[in-house]
mmCIF file with all atom_site columns, C-alpha atoms in Angstrom:
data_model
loop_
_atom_site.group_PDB
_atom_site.id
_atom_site.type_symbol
_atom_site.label_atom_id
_atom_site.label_alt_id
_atom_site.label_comp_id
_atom_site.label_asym_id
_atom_site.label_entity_id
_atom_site.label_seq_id
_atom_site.pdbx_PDB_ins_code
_atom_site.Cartn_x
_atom_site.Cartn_y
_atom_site.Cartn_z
_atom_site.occupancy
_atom_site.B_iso_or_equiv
_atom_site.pdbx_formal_charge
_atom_site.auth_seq_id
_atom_site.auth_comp_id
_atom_site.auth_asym_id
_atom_site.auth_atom_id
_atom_site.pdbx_PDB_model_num
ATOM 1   C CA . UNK A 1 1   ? 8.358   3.361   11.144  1.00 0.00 ? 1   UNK A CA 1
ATOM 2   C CA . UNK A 1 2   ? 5.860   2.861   8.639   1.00 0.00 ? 2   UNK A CA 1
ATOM 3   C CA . UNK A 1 3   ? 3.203   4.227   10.826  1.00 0.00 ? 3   UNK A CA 1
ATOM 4   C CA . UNK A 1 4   ? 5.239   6.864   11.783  1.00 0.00 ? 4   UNK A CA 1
ATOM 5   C CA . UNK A 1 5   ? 5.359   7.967   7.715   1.00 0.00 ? 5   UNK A CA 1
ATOM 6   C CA . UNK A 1 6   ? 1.666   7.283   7.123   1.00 0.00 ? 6   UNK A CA 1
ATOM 7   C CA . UNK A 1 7   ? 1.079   9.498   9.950   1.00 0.00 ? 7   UNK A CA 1
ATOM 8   C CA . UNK A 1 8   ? 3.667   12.220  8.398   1.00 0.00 ? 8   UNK A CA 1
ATOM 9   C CA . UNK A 1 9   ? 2.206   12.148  5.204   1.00 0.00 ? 9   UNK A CA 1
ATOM 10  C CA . UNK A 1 10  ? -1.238  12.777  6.535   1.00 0.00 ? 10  UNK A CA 1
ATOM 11  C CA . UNK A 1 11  ? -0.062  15.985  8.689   1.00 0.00 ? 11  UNK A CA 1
ATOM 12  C CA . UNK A 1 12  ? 1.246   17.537  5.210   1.00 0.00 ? 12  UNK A CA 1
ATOM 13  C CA . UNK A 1 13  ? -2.064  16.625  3.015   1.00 0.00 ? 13  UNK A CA 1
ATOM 14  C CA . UNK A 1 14  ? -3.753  18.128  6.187   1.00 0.00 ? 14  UNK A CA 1
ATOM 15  C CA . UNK A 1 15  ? -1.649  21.548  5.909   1.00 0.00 ? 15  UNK A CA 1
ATOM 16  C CA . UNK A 1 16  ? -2.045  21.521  2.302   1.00 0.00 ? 16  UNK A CA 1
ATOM 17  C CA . UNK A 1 17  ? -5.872  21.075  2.757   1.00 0.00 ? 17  UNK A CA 1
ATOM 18  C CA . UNK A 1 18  ? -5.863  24.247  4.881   1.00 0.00 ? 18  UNK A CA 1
ATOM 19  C CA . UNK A 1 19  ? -4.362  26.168  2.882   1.00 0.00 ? 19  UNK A CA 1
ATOM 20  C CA . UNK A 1 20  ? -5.985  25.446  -0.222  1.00 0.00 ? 20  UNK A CA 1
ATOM 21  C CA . UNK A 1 21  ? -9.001  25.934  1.609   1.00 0.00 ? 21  UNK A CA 1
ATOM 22  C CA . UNK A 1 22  ? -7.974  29.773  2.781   1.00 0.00 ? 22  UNK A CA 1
ATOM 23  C CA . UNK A 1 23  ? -6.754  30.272  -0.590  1.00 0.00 ? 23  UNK A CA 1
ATOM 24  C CA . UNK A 1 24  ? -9.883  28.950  -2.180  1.00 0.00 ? 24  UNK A CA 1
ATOM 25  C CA . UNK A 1 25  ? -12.376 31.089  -0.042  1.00 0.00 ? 25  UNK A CA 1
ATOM 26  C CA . UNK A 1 26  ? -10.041 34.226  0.359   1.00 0.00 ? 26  UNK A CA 1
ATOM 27  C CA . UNK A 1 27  ? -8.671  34.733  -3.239  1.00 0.00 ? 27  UNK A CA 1
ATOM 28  C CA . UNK A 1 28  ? -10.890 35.708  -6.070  1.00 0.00 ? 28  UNK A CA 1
ATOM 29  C CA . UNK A 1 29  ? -8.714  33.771  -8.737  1.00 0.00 ? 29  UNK A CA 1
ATOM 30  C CA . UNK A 1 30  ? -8.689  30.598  -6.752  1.00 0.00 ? 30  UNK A CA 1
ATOM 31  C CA . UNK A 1 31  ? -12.531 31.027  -6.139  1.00 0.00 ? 31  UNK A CA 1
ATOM 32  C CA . UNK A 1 32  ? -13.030 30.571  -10.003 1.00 0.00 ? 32  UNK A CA 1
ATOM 33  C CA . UNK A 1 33  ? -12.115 26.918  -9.859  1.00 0.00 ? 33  UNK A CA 1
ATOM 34  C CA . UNK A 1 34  ? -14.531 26.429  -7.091  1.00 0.00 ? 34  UNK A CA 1
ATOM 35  C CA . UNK A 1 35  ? -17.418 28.355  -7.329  1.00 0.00 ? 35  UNK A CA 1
ATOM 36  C CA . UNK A 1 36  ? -19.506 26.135  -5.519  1.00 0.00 ? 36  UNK A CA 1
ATOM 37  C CA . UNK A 1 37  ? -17.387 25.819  -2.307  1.00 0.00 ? 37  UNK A CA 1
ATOM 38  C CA . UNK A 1 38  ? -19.635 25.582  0.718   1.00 0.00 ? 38  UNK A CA 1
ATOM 39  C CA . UNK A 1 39  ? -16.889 27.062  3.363   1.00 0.00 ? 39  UNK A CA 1
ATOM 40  C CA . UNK A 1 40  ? -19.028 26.004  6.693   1.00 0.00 ? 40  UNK A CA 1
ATOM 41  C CA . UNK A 1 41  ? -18.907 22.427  5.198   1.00 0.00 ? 41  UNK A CA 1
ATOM 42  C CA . UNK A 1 42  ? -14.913 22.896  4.295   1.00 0.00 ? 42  UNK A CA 1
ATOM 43  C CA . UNK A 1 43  ? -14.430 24.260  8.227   1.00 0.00 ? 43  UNK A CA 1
ATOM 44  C CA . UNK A 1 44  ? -16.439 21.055  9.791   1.00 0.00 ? 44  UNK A CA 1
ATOM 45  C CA . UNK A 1 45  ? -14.518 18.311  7.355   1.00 0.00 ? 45  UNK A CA 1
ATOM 46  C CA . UNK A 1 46  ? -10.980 20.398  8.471   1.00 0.00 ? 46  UNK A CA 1
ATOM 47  C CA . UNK A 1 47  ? -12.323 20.339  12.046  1.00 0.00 ? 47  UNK A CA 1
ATOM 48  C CA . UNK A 1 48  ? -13.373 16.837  11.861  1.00 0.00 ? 48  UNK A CA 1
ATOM 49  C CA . UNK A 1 49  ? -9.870  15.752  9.877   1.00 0.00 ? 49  UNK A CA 1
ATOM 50  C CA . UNK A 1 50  ? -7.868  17.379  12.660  1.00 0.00 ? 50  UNK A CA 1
ATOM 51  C CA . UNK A 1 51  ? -9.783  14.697  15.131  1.00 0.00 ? 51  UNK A CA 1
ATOM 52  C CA . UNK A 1 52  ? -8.910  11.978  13.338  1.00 0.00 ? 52  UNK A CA 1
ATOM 53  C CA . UNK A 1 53  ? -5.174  12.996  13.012  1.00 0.00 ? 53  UNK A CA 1
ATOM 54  C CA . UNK A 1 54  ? -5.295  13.375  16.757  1.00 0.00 ? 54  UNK A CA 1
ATOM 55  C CA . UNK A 1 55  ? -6.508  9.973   17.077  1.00 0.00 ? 55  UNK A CA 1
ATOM 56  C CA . UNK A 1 56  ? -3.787  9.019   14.398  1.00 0.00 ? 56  UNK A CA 1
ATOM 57  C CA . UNK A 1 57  ? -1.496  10.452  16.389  1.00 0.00 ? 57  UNK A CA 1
ATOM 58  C CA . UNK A 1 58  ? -2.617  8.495   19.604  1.00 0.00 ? 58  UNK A CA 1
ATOM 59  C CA . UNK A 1 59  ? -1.935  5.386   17.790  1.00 0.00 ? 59  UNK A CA 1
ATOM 60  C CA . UNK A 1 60  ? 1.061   6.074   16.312  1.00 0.00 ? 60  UNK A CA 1
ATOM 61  C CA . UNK A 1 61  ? 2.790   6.860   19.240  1.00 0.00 ? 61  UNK A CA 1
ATOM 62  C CA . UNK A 1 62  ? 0.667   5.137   21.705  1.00 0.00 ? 62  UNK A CA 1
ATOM 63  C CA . UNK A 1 63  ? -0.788  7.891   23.663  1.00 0.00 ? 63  UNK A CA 1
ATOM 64  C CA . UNK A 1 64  ? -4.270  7.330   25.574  1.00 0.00 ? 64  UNK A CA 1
ATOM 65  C CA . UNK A 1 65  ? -5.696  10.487  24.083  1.00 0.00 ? 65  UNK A CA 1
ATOM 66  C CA . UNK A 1 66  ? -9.602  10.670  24.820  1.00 0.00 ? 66  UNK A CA 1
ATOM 67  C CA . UNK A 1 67  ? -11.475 7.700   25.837  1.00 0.00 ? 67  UNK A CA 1
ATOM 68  C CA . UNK A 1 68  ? -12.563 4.434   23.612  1.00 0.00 ? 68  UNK A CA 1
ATOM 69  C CA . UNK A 1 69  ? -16.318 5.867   23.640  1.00 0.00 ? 69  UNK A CA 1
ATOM 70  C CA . UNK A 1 70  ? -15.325 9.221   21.841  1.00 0.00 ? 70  UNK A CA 1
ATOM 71  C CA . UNK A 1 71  ? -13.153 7.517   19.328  1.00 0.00 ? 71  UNK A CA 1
ATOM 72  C CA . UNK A 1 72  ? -16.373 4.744   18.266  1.00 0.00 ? 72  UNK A CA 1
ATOM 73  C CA . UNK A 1 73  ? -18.104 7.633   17.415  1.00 0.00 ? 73  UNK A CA 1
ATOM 74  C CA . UNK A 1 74  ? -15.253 8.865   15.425  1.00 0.00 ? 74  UNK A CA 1
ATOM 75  C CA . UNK A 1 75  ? -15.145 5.535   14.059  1.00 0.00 ? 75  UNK A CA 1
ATOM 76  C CA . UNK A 1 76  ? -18.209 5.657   13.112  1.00 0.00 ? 76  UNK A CA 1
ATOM 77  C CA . UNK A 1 77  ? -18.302 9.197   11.909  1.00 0.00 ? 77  UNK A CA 1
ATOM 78  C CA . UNK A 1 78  ? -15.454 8.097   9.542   1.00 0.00 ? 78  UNK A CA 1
ATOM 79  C CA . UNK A 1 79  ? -16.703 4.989   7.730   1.00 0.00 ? 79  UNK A CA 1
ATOM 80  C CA . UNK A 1 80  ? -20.221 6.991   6.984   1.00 0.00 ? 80  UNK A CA 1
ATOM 81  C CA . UNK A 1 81  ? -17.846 10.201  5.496   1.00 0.00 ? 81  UNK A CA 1
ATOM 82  C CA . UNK A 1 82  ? -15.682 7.538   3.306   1.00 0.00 ? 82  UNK A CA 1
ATOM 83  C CA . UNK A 1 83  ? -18.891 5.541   2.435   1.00 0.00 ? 83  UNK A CA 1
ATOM 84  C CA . UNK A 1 84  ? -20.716 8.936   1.539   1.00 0.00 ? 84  UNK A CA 1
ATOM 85  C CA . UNK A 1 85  ? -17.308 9.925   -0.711  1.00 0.00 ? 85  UNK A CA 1
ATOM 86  C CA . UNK A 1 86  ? -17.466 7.242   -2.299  1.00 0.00 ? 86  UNK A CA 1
ATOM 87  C CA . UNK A 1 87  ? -21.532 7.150   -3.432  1.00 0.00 ? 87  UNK A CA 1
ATOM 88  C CA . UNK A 1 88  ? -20.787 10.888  -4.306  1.00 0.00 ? 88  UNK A CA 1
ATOM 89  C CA . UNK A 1 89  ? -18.510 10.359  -6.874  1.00 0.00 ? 89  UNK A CA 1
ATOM 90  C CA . UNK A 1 90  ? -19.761 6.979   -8.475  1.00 0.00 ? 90  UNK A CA 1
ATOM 91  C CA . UNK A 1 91  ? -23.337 9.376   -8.878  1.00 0.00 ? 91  UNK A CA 1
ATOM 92  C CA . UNK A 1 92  ? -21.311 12.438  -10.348 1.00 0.00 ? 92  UNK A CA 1
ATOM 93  C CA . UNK A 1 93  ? -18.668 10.469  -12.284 1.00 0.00 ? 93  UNK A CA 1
ATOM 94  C CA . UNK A 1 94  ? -20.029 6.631   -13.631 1.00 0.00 ? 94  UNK A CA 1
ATOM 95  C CA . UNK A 1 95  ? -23.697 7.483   -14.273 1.00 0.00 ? 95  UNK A CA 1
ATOM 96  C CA . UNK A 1 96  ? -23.653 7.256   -18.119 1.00 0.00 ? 96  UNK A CA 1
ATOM 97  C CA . UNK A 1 97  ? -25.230 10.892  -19.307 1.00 0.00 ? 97  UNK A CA 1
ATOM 98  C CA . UNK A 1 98  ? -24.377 12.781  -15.760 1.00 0.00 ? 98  UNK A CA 1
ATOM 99  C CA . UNK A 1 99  ? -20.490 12.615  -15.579 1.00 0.00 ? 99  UNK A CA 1
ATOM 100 C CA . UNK A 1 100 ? -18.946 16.220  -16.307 1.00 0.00 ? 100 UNK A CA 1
ATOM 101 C CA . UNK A 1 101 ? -16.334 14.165  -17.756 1.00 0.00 ? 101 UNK A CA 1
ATOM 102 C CA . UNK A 1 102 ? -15.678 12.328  -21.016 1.00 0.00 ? 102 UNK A CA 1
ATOM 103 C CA . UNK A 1 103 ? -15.912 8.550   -21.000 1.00 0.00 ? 103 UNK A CA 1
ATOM 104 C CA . UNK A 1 104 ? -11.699 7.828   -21.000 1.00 0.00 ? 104 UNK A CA 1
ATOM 105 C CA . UNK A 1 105 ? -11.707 9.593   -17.233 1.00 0.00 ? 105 UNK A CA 1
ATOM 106 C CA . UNK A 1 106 ? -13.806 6.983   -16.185 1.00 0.00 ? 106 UNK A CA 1
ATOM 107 C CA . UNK A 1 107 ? -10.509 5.006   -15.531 1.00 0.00 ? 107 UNK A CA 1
ATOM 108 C CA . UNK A 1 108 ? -9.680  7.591   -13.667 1.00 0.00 ? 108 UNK A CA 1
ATOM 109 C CA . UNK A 1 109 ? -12.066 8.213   -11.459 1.00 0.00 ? 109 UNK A CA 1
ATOM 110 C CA . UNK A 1 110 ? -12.278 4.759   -10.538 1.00 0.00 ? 110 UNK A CA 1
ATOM 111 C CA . UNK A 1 111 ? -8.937  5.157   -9.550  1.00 0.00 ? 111 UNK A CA 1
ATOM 112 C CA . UNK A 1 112 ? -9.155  7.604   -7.946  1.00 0.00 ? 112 UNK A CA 1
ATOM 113 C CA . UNK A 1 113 ? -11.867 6.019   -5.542  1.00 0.00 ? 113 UNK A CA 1
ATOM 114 C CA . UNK A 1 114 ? -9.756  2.783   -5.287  1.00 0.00 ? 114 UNK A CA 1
ATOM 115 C CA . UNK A 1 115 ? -6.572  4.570   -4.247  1.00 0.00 ? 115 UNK A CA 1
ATOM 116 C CA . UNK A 1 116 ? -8.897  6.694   -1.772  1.00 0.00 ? 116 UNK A CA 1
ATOM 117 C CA . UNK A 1 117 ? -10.208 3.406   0.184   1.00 0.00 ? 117 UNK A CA 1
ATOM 118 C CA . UNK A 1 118 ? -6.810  2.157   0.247   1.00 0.00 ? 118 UNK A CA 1
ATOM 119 C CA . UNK A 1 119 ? -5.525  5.050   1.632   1.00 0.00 ? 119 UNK A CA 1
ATOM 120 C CA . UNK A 1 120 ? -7.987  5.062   4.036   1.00 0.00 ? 120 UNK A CA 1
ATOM 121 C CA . UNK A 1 121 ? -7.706  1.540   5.325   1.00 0.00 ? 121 UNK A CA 1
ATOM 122 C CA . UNK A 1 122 ? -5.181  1.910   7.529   1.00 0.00 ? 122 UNK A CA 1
ATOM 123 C CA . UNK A 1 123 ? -6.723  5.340   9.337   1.00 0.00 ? 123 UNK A CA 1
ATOM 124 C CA . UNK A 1 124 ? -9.998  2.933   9.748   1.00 0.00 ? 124 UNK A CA 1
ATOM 125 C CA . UNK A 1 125 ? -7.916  0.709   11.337  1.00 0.00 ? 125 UNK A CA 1
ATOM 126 C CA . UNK A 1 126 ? -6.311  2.952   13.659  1.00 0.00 ? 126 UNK A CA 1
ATOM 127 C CA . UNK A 1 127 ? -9.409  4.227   14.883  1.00 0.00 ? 127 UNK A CA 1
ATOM 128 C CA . UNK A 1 128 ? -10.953 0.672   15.241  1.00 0.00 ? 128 UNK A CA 1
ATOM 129 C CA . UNK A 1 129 ? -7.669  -0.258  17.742  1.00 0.00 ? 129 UNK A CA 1
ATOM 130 C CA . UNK A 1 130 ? -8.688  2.896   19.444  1.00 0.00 ? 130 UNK A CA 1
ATOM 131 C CA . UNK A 1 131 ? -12.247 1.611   19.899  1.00 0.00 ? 131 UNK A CA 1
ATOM 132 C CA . UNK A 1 132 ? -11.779 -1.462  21.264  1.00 0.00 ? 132 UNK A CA 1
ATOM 133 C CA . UNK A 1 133 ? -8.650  -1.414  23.172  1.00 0.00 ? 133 UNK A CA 1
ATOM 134 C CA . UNK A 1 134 ? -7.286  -4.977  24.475  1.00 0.00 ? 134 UNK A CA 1
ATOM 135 C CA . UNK A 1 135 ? -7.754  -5.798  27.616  1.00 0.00 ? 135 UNK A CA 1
ATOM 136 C CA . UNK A 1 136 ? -4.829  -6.016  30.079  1.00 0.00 ? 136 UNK A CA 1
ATOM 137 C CA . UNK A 1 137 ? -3.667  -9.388  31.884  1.00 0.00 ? 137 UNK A CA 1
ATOM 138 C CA . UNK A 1 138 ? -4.383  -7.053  35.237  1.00 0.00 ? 138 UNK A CA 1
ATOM 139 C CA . UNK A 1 139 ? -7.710  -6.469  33.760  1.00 0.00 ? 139 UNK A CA 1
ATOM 140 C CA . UNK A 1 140 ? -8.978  -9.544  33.720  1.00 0.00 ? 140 UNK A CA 1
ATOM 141 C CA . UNK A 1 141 ? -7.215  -10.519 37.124  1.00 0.00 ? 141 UNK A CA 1
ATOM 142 C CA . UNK A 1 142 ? -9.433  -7.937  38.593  1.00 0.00 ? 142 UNK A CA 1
ATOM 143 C CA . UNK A 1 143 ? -12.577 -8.769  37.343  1.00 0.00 ? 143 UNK A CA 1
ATOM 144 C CA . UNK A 1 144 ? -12.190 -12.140 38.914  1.00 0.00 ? 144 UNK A CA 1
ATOM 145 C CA . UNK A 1 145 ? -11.392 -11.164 42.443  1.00 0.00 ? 145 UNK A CA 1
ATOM 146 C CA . UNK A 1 146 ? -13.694 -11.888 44.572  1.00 0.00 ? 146 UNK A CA 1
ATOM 147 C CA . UNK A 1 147 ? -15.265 -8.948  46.483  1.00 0.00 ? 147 UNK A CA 1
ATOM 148 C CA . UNK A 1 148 ? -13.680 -8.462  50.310  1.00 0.00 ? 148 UNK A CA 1
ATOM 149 C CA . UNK A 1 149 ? -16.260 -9.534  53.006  1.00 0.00 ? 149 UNK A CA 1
ATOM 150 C CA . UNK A 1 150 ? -16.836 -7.623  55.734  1.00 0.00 ? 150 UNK A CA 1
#
């Protein structure tokens, strides 16, 4: 069940990402917020997000979608985005003299990055059982047959 609600939750912050993404490149008052918005960037992290909420979605509800291969790359793929996230805002935000913001929102953006690995633990994990799926009883009882002789 709880999986079932992470997985929810995700599919609605993954709509709301799309559309604040058309409404940021397609409206000239949203553009004003974000003037710096690199939309062939925004497309590959939406393209890339849907991917993972595929492979999300092949956990949840235990469907062999793709093989183990494609989702170690994905793996991958994700740990270097979250581990890039993360070093982008400690060099924007903590760095005394470069943070837009004033010193009380450090707090916050600490936060912010502690809630955002937490949050991302258990997609991480989902990928990882992906990955490396166990091996079956039948499996193993085939790898130790011995080959028919002729």
């Amino acid at each position: 069940m709880r999986w079932k609600l992470y997985f929810s939750i995700n599919v609605l912050l993954f709509i709301f990402g799309i559309v604040s993404l058309i409404l940021l490149n397609t409206n000239l008052y949203f553009k004003q917020f974000n003037p710096s918005s690199n939309l062939l960037l925004d497309i590959i992290v939406s393209i890339f997000s849907l991917i993972t909420l595929v492979g999300l979605f092949s956990f949840v509800f235990k469907k062999d979608i793709l093989k183990p291969d494609f989702w170690k790359v994905i793996l991958v793929i994700e740990i270097l985005y979250l581990a890039y996230g993360i070093i982008s805002d400690i060099v924007t935000y903590l760095i005394p003299g470069h943070s837009p913001l004033p010193q009380a929102s450090i707090t916050v953006v600490v936060s912010t990055i502690f809630i955002g690995i937490i949050w991302y633990i258990p997609l991480i994990y989902a990928l990882f059982k992906l990955s490396f799926p166990p091996k079956l009883p039948q499996d193993n009882a085939a790898e130790k047959l011995p080959e028919n002789k002729k």
